[in-house]
XYZ file of C-alpha atoms in Angstrom:
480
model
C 0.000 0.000 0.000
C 1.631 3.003 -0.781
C 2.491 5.927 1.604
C -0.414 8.405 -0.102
C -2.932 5.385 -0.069
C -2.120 4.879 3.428
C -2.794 8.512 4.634
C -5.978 8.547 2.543
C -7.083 5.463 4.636
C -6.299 7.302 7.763
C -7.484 10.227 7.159
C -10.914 8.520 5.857
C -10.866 6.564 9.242
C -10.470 9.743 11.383
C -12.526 11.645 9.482
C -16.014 8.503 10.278
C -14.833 8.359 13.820
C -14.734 11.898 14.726
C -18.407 12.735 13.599
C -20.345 10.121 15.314
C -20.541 8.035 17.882
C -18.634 4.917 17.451
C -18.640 1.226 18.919
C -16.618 0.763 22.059
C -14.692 -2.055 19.930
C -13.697 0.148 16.946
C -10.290 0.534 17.183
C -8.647 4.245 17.380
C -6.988 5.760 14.219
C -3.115 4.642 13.279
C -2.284 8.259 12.581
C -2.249 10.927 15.073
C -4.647 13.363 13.554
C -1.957 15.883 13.239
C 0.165 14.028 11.008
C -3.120 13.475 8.535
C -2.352 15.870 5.693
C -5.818 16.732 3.994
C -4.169 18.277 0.874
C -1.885 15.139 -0.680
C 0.478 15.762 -3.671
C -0.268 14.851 -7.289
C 3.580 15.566 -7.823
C 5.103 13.112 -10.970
C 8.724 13.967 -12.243
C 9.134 15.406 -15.817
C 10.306 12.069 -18.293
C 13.303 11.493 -16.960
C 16.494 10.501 -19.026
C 19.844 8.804 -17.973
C 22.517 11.415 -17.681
C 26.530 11.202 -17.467
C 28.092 14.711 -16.489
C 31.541 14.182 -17.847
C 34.903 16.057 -16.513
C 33.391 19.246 -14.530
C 34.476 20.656 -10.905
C 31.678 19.050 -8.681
C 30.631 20.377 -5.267
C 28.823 17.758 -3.881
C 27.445 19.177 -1.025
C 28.798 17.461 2.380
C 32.517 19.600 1.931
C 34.189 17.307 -0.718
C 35.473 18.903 -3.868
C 36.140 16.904 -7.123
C 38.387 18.134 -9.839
C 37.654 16.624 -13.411
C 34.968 14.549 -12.305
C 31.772 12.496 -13.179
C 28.159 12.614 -12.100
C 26.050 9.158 -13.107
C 22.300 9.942 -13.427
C 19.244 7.105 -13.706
C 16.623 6.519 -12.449
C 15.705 9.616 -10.806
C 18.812 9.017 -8.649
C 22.224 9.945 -8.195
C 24.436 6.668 -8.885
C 27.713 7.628 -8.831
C 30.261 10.803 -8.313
C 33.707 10.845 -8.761
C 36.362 10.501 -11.843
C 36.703 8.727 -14.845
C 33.029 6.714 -14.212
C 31.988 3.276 -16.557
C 28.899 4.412 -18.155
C 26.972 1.337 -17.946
C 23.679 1.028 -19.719
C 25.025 3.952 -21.954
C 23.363 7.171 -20.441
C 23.132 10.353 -22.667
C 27.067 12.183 -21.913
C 27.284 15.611 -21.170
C 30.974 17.418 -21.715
C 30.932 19.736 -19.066
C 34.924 20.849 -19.158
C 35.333 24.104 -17.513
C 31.928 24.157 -16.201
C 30.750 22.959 -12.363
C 28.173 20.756 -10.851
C 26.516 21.492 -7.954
C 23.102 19.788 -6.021
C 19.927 21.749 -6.319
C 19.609 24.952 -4.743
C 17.398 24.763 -1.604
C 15.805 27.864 -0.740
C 13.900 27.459 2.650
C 12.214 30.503 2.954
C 9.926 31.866 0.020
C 6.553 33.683 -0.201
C 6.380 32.787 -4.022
C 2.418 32.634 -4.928
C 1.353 34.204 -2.143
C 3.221 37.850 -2.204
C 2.822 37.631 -6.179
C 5.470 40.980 -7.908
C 4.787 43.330 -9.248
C 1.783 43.944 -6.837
C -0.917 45.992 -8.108
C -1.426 47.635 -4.878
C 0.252 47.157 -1.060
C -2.553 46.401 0.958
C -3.618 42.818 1.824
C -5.998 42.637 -0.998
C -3.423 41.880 -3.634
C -1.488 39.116 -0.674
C -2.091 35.902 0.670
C 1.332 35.883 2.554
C -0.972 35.809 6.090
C -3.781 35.412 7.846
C -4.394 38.128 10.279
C -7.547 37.606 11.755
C -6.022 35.923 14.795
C -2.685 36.341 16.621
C -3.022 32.176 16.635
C -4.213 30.709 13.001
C -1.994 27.281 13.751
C -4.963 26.196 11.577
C -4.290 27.040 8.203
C -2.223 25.764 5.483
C 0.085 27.747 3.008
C -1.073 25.807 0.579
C -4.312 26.871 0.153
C -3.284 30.674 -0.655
C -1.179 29.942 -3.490
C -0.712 30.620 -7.022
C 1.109 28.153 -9.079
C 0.761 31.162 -12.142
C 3.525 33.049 -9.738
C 6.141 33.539 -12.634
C 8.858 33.540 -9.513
C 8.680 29.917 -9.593
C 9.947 29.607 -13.255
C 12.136 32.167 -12.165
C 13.791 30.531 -9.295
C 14.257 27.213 -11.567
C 15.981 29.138 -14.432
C 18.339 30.323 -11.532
C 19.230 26.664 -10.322
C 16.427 26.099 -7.248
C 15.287 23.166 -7.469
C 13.239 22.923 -3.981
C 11.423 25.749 -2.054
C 10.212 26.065 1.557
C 7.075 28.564 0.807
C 6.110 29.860 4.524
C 2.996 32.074 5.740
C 3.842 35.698 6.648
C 5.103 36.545 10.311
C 2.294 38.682 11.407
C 0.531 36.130 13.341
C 2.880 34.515 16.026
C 1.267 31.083 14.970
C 1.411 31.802 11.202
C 0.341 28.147 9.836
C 2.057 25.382 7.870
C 4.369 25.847 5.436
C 4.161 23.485 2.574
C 7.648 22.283 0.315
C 7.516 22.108 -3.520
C 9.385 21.957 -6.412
C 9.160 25.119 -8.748
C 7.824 23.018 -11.799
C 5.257 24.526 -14.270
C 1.713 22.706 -12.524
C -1.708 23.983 -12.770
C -1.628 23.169 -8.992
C -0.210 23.366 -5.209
C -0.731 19.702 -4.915
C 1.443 19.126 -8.448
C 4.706 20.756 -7.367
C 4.156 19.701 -3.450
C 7.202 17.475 -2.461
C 5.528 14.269 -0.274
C 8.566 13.002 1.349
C 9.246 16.582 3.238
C 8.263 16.201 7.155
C 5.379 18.863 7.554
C 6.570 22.474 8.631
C 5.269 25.519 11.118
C 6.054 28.885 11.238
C 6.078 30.934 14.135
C 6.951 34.587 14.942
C 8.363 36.747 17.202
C 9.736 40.486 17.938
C 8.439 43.379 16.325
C 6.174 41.694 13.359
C 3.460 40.068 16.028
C 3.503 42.789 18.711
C 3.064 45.360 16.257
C 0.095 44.025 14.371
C -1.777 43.129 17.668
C -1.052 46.643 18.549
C -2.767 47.704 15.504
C -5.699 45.095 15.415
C -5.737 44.668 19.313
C -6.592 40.830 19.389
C -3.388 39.475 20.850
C -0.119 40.567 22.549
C 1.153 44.233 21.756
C 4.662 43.261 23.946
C 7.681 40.301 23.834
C 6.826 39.346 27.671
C 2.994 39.399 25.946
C 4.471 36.858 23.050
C 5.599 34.842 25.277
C 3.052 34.625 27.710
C 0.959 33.894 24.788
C 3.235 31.256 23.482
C 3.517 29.292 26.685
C -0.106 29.197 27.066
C -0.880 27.691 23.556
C 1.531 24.933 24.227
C 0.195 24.439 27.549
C -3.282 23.618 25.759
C -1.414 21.560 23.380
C 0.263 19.607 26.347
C -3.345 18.648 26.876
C -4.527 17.841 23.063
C -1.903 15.638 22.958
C -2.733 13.770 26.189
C -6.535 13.506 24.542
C -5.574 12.126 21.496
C -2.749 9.428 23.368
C -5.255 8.309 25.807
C -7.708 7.771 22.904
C -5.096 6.057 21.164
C -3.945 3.961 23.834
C -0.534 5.987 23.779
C -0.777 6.116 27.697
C 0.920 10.092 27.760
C 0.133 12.054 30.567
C -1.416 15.341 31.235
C 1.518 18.837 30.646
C 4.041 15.570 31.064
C 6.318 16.891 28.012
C 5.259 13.509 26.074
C 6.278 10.895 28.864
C 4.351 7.735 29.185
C 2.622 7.064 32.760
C 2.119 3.675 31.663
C -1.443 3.489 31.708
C -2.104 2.507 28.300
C -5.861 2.481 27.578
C -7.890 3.576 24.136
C -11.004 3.598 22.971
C -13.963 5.471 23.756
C -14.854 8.469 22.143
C -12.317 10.894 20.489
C -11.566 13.966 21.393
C -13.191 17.002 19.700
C -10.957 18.362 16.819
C -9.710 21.586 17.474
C -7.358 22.175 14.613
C -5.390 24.849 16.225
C -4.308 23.158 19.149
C -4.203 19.603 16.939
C -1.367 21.672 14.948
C 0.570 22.662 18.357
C 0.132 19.440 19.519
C 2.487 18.047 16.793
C 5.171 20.399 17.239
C 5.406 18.590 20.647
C 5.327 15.409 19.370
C 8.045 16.246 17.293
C 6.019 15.252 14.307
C 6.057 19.075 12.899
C 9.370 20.971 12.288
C 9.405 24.646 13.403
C 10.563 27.697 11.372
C 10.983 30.740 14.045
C 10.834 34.094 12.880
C 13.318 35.413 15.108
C 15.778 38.824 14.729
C 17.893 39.188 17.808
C 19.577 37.372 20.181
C 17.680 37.351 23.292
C 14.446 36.562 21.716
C 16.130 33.403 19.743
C 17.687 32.666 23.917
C 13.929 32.989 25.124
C 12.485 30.844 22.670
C 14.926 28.308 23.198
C 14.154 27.919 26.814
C 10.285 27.889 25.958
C 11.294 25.175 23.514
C 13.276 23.418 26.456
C 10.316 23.706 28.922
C 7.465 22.276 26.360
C 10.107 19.365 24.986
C 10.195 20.742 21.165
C 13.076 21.600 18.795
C 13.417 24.423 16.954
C 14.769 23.636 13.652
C 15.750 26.924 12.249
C 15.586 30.647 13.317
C 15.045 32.750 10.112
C 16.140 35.977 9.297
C 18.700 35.571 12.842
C 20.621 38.354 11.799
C 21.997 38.425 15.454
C 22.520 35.087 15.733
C 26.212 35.585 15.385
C 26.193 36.572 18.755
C 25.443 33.077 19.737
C 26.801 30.308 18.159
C 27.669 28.313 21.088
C 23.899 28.314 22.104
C 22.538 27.487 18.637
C 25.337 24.901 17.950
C 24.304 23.310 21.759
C 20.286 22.704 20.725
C 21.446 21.775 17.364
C 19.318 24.377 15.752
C 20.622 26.396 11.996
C 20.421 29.863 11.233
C 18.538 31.323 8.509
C 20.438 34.505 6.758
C 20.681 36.893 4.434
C 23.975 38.249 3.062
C 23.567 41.494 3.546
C 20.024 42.698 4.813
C 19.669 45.242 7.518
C 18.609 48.471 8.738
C 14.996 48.152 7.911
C 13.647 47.840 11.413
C 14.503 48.641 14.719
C 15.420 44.736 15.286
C 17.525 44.147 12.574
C 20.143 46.726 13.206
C 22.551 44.960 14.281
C 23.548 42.818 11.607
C 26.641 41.944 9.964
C 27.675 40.738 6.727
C 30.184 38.131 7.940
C 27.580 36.035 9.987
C 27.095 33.336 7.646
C 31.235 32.430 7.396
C 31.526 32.919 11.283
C 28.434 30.650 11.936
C 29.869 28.495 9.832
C 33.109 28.582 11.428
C 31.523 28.174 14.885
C 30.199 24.937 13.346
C 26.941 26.433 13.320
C 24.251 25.135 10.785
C 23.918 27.948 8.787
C 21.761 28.906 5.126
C 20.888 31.293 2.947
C 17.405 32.603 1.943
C 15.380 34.834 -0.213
C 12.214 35.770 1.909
C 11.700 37.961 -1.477
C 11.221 36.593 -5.461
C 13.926 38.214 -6.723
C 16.821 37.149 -3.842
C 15.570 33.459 -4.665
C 16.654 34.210 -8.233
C 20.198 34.679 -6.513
C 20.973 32.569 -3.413
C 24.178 31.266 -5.164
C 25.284 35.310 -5.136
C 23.958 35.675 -1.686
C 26.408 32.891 -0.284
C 29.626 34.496 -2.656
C 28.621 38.043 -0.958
C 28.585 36.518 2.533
C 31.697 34.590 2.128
C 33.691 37.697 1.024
C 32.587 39.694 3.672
C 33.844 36.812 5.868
C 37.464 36.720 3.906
C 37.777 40.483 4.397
C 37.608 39.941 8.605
C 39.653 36.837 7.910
C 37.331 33.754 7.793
C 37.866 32.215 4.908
C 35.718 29.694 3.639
C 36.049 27.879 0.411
C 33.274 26.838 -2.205
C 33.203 23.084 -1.050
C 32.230 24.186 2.103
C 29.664 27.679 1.195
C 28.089 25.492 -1.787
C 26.467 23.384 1.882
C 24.481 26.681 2.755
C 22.010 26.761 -0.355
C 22.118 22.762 -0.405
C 22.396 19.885 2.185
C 22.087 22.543 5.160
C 18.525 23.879 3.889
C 18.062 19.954 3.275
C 18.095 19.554 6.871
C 15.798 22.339 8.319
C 13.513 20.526 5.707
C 13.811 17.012 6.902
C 15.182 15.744 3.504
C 18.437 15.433 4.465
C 18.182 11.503 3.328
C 17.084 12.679 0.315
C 18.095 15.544 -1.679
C 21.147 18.563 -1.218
C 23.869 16.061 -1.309
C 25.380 14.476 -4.570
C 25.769 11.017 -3.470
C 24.520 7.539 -4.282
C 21.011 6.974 -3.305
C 20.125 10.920 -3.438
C 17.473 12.662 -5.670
C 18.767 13.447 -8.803
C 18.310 17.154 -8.115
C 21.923 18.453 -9.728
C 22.377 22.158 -11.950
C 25.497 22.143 -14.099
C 26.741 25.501 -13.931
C 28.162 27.524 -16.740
C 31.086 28.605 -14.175
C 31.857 28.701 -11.212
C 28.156 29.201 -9.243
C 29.456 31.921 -6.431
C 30.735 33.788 -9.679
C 28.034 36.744 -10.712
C 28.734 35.664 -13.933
C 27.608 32.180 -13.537
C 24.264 30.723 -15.018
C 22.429 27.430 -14.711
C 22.983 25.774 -17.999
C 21.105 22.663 -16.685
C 18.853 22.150 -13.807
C 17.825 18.485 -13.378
C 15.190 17.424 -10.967
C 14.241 13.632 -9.996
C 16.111 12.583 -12.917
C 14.339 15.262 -15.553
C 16.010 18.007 -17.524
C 13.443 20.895 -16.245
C 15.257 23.641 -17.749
C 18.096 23.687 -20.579
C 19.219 27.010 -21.228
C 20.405 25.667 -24.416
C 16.502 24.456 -25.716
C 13.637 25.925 -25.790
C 11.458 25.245 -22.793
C 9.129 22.755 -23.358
C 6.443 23.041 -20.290
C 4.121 25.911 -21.330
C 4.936 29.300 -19.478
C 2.531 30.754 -16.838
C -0.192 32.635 -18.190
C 1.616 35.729 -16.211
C 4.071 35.757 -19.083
C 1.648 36.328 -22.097
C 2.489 39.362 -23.537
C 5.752 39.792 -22.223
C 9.408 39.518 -23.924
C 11.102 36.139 -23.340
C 14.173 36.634 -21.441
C 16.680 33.851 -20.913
C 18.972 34.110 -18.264
């Protein structure tokens, strides 16, 4: 039965149990109802062809360099890396002399479809970034708000991204889930959405929640007001959770942080679905990964204590432009940092930033990445890494390609969950691999071939072959 069938049966289970009353001997769902995802990918790869990428400088993502070397494509898979490769079973050859091959580009935070340039006006009505009707909308899905016409997406793929984070807006301090695609040309969300990433939150804090509560006046207008907030959802969650366990036979106790008191039990009833806390209540499971909206470095310190006294993990802080100031922490809960290269001075919070935090992260042994947070940065998060990494060589940290080309690949691959699967060119991997025209942290570099799951989805050589977005009628064709 395969994975999609098996949520579908879950969900369908839930979904009869949770609107009627049910015999005492019915057994309980196998899937918390948190994990259920009600909006299932239709994603299928592109034809896929057999590729060998002959004699080019790789980067393949975990630190290792190869000089003249080959990359074996089939299957949708990476085979092998290295030099001088057999071709076996005679896949297409590619002479890439002089040119370098990289993994996809990962960028893990993106409001493509939802904050749609240019915008018409700059009021809400022409965004779907957030929901603001609620300080807590835990409830709602990315997904849903959407537009697959967004020409960023084609954009982003020209430029070598082959997977994209797309988040809710930071206004809320529960903003929703965040939902994990591939920037293909689909008619749909469900089309591009990648199935294999684990399921993603965003949360807020600072300046973007306090201020809009101030303005609306329906939740905190203060940090100690955030947090009080905060802690109070998860308290509530601490009790979802117990619900659904107990109904489950899980045996968890009551604002226990997950541990098992050994009672065991099930059946009866289920709880009453409350999709808010439901969503809060996997973040404590661990179930749901957490992307924290966070500027400076006491409020990424408080919400790592919060995170401590509920028994969640973090997995990235984005934006962080202070976390510089505390690698040791950050390294300690094994959390990354989300940058930019050279963003600051918009807001009171972000003022003191530097453009040598990514390199001294990195050199700290932080996990650190790059990100766009705008359409036309995720055109460039290759050039985003090169400007960080000078900045670091001109205070003396100097970090070469090997190791930069892991914050735009494996290192977003792991605030994702797809570590296993894709930001890494290695056997067993997703064929997700751009061959570069030069050297990517060069400004002069383009993406002569971006491969994903085994499919050429853009050639810069050919003419494209998915139709373009109905956004681009009209317009000039413009190759990178």
């Amino acid at each position: 039965m395969s994975r999609l069938a098996r949520k579908v049966a879950a969900g369908a289970a839930l979904l009869a149990i949770s609107g009627m009353a049910i015999a005492q001997s019915a057994p309980p769902p196998a899937t918390a109802p948190w994990n259920l995802d009600p909006f299932p990918s239709t994603y299928h790869p592109l034809p896929r062809s057999d590729l060998m990428l002959r004699h080019a400088t790789i980067l393949d993502g975990a630190g290792k360099r190869i000089e003249d070397g080959d990359v074996l494509l089939r299957d949708g898979k990476v085979v092998a890396v290295g030099p001088h490769l057999p071709n076996p079973g005679a896949a297409r050859e590619v002479d890439a002399t002089g040119r370098w091959v990289t993994p996809g580009v990962i960028d893990v935070h993106s409001h493509d479809g939802t904050y749609v340039l240019p915008l018409t006006t700059i009021d809400h009505d022409s965004s779907d970034v957030a929901e603001l009707s609620d300080p807590n909308v835990a409830d709602t899905w990315i997904e849903t708000a959407i537009n697959p016409q967004d020409v960023a997406f084609d954009r982003a793929l020209q430029h070598g991204v082959t997977t994209m984070q797309i988040l809710p807006g930071s206004s809320p301090i529960f903003s929703g889930r965040s939902v994990v695609v591939h920037p293909v040309h689909a008619n749909t969300v469900a089309a591009m959405k990648i199935e294999s990433a684990q399921q993603g939150f965003k949360m807020a804090c600072g300046e973007n929640p306090k201020e809009q509560d101030a303005e609306t006046h329906r939740g905190p207008t203060s940090r100690q007001g955030e947090i009080a907030f905060i802690r109070r959802a998860f308290f509530d969650a601490q009790d979802e959770r117990h619900d659904w366990g107990r109904f489950r036979g899980e045996g968890q106790s009551p604002r226990g942080h997950g541990r098992d008191d050994g009672r065991g039990g099930g059946g009866g009833p289920p709880p009453h679905r409350d999709l808010k806390r439901e969503a809060l209540a996997g973040i404590l499971a661990g179930d749901i990964h957490i992307n924290m909206h966070c500027y400076r470095a006491d409020d990424m310190a408080t919400m790592m204590t919060v995170a401590r006294e509920f028994g969640f993990h973090i997995a990235a802080f984005h934006h962080a432009v202070e976390a510089y100031k505390i690698p040791a922490m950050l390294r300690a809960e094994g959390v990354c940092a989300v940058v930019w290269g050279d963003w600051w001075g918009y807001k009171m919070e972000a003022l003191d930033a530097i453009r040598a935090e990514a390199p001294l992260l990195d050199r700290a042994d932080v996990c650190v990445t790059m990100h766009s947070d705008s359409p036309a940065e995720g055109q460039r998060l290759n050039i985003e890494a090169a400007k960080a990494a000078a900045a670091g060589r001109r205070v003396g940290v100097n970090i070469p390609e090997e190791r930069m080309i892991r914050w735009i690949t494996s290192n977003p691959a792991r605030v994702l969950g797809l570590a296993d699967h894709v930001g890494t060119l290695a056997p067993g991997y997703d064929a997700d691999v751009v061959l570069w025209s030069a050297n990517p942290f060069s400004i002069y570099a383009k993406a002569d071939l971006v491969v994903i799951d085994g499919a050429i989805a853009f050639d810069r050589a050919a003419p494209p072959k998915q139709p373009v977005s109905d956004f681009e009628l009209g317009r000039k064709a413009v190759r990178p």
